[in-house]
Coordinates of C-alpha atoms in Angstrom, one line a residue:
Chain A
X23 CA 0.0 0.0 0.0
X24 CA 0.9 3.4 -0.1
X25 CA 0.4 6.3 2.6
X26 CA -0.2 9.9 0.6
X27 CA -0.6 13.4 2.2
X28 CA -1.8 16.5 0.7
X29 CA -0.9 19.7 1.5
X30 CA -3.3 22.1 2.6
X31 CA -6.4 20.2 3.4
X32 CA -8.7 23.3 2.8
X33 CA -8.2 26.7 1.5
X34 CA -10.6 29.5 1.0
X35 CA -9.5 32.0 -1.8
X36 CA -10.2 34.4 -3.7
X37 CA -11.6 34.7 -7.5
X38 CA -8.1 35.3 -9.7
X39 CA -5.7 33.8 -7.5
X40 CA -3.8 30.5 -7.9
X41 CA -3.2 27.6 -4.9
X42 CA -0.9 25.2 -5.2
X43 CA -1.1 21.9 -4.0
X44 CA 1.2 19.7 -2.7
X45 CA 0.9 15.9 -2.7
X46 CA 3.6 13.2 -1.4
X47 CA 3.9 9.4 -1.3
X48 CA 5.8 7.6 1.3
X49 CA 7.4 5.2 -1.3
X50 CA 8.7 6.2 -5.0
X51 CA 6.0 5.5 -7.6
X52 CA 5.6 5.9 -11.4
X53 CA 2.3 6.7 -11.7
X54 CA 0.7 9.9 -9.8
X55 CA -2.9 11.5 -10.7
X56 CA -4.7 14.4 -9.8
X57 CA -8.6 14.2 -9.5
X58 CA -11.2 16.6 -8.8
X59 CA -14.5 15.8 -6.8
X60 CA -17.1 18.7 -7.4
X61 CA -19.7 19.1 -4.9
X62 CA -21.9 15.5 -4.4
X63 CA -20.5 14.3 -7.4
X64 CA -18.3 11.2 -8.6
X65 CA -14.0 11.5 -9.0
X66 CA -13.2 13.2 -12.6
X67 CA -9.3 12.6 -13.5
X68 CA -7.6 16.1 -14.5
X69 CA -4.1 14.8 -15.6
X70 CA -1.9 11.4 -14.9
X71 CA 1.8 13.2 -13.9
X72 CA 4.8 10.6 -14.6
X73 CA 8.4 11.7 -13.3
X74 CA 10.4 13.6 -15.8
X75 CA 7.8 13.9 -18.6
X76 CA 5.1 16.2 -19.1
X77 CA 1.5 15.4 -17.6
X78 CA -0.4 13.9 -19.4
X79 CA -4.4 16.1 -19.5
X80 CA -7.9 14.8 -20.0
X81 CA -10.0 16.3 -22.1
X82 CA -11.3 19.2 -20.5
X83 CA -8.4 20.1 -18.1
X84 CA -5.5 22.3 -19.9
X85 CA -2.0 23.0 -18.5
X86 CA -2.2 26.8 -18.4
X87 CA -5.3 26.0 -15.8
X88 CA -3.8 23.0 -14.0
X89 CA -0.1 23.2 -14.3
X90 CA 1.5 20.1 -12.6
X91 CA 4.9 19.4 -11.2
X92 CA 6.7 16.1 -11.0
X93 CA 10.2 16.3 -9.5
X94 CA 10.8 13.1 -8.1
X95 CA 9.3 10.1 -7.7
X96 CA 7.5 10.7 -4.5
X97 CA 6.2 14.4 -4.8
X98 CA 3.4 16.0 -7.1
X99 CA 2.3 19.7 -7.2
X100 CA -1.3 20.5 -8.9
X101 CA -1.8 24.1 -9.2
X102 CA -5.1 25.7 -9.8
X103 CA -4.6 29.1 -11.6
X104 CA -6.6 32.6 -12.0
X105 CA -9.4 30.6 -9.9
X106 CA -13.6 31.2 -10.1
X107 CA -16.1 30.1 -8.1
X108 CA -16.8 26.8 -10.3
X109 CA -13.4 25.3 -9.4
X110 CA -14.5 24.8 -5.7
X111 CA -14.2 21.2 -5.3
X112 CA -12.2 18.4 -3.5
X113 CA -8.6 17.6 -5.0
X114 CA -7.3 14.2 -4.6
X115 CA -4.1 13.2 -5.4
X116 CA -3.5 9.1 -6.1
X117 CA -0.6 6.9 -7.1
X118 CA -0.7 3.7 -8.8
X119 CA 1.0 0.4 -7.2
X120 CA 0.5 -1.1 -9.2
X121 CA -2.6 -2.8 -10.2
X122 CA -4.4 -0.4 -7.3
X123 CA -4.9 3.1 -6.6
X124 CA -4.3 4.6 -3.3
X125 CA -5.4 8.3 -2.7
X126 CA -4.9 11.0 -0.6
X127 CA -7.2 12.9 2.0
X128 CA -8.1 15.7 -0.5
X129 CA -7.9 19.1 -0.1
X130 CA -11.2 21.1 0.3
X131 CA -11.1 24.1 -1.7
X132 CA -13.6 27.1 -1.7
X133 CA -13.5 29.9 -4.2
X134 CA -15.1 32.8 -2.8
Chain B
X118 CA -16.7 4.4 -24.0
X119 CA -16.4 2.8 -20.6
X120 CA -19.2 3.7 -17.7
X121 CA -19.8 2.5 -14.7
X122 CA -22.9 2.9 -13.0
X123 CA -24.5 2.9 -9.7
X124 CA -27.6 3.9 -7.3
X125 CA -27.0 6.8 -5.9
X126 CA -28.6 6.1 -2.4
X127 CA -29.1 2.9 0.3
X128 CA -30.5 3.0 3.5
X129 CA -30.2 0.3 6.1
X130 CA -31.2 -0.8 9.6
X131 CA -27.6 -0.9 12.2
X132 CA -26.9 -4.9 11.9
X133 CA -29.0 -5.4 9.1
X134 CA -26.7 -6.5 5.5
X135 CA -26.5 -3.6 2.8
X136 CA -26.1 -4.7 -0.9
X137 CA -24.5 -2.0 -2.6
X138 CA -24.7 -2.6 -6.9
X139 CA -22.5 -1.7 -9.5
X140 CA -22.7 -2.2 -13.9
X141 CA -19.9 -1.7 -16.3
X142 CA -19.7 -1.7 -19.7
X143 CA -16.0 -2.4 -20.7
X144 CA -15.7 -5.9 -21.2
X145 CA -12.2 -6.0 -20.9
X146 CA -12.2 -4.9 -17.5
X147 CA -9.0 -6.8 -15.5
X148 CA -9.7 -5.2 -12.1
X149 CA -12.7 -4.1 -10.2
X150 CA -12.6 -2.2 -7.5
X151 CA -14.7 -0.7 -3.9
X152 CA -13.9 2.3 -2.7
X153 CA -15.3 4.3 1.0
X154 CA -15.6 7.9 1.1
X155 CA -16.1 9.4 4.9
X156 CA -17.0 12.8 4.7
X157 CA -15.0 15.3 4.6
X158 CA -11.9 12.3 3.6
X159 CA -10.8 10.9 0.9
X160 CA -10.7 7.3 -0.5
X161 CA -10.3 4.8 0.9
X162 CA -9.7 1.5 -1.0
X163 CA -12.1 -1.3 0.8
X164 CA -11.2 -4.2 -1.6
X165 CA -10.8 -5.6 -5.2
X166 CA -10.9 -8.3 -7.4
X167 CA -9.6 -9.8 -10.5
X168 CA -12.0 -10.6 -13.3
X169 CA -11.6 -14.0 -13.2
X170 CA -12.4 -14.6 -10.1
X171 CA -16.4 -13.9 -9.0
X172 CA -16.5 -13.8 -5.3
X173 CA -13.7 -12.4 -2.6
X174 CA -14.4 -12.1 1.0
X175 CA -12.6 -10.4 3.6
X176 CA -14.5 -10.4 6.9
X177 CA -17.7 -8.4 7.0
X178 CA -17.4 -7.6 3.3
X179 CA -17.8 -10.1 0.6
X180 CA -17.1 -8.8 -3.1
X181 CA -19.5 -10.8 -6.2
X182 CA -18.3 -10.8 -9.6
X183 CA -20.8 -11.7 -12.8
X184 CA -18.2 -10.8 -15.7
X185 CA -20.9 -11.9 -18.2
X186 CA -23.8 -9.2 -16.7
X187 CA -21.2 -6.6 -15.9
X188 CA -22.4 -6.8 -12.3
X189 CA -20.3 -6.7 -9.5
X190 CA -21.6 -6.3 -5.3
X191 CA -20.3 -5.7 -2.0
X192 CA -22.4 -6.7 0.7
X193 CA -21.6 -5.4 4.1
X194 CA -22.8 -8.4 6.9
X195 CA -23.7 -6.6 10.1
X196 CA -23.8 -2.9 8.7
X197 CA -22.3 -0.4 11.5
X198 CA -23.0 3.3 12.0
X199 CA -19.3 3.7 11.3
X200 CA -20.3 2.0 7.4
X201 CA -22.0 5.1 6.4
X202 CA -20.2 7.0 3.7
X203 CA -19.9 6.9 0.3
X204 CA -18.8 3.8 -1.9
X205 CA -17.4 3.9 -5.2
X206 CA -17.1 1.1 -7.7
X207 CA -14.5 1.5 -9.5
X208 CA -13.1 -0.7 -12.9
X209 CA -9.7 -1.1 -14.5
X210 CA -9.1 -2.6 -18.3
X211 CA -5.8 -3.5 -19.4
X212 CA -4.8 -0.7 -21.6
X213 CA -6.2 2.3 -19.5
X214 CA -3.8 3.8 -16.7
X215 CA -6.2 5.1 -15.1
X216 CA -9.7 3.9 -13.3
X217 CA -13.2 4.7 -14.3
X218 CA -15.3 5.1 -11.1
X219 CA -19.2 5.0 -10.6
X220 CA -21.1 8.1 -8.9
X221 CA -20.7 6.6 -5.6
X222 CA -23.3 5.2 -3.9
X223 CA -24.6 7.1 -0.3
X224 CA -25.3 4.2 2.7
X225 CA -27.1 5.8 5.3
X226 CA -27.0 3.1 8.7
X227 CA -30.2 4.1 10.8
X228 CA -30.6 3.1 14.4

């Protein structure tokens, strides 16, 4: 298994600002992905981030929105830029290991 | 493409079983997957099983697999106060990286 943390685990902002969020895994893995839970609805996969390549976006989701960082193997950053109201949701950061999925506790963000 | 469905609401009695149901439509599904939301957390992975295999159990919960329906359970045996959350179904095919997860199903536990 794999034990993730996410850094913060709520913000409030305000509309035009960015947050960055920080995610890290307690053992090296390939395979890291950034998911956003809107309010009472299901997990919608923004990007799949591999270490030393560029994410990888679903359809929807663009890198001048959402950039993500990959440094290492254990450590993610998913940044949500020039924010509005509609990207108040939960972010959850996962890794794959490696026929599972193991995610983080989310962080809770409100866009005021 | 690939869906995975879901009710979106169960209520139970405390030590009663809950049933939760789950369809799929990729065939080619290798893993399936339950997942528990608690509020205000995130996911937490309950159990999963391989698609050739069509029941797992691992103590209250017991996981049941019919690849050729698309229909896959999890049936909580003495449901707890501590059970309610969300659960996700979740599947996995072979050449996708990533999962496809259900709407999550809400288990209310009522006294």
């Amino acid at each position: 298994s794999a034990v993730i943390s996410q850094k913060p685990s709520r913000d409030i902002c305000q509309r035009g600002t960015s947050l960055t969020i920080q995610c890290q895994v307690d053992s090296q893995v390939t395979m890291m992905f950034w998911y956003r839970q809107q309010p009472g609805q299901s997990l919608t996969l923004i990007a799949t981030a591999n270490q030393g390549s560029e994410a990888t976006y679903e359809s929807g989701f663009v890198i001048d929105k959402f950039p993500i960082s990959r440094p290492n193997l254990t450590f993610s950053t998913l940044t949500v830029s020039n924010m509005s109201p509609e990207d108040s949701s939960i972010y959850l950061c996962s890794s794959k290991v490696p026929d599972t999925q193991y995610f983080g506790p989310g962080t809770r963000l409100t866009v005021l | 493409g690939e869906d995975v469905e879901q009710s979106l609401f169960l209520s139970v009695r405390e030590g009663d079983s809950s049933v939760i149901n789950c369809t799929y439509t990729d065939s080619s599904s290798t893993y399936l997957y339950w997942y528990k939301q608690e509020p205000g957390a995130g996911l937490q992975l309950l159990t999963y099983i391989f698609s050739n295999m069509d029941m797992k159990q691992d103590q209250r919960l017991t996981v049941l697999l019919n690849k050729k329906d698309k229909h896959l359970s999890l049936r909580i045996a003495d449901t707890q106060t501590g059970d309610s959350a969300i659960y996700f179904c979740a599947e996995k095919n072979n050449y996708g990286q990533n999962f496809v997860f259900g709407p999550g199903t809400r288990l209310s536990v009522l006294p």
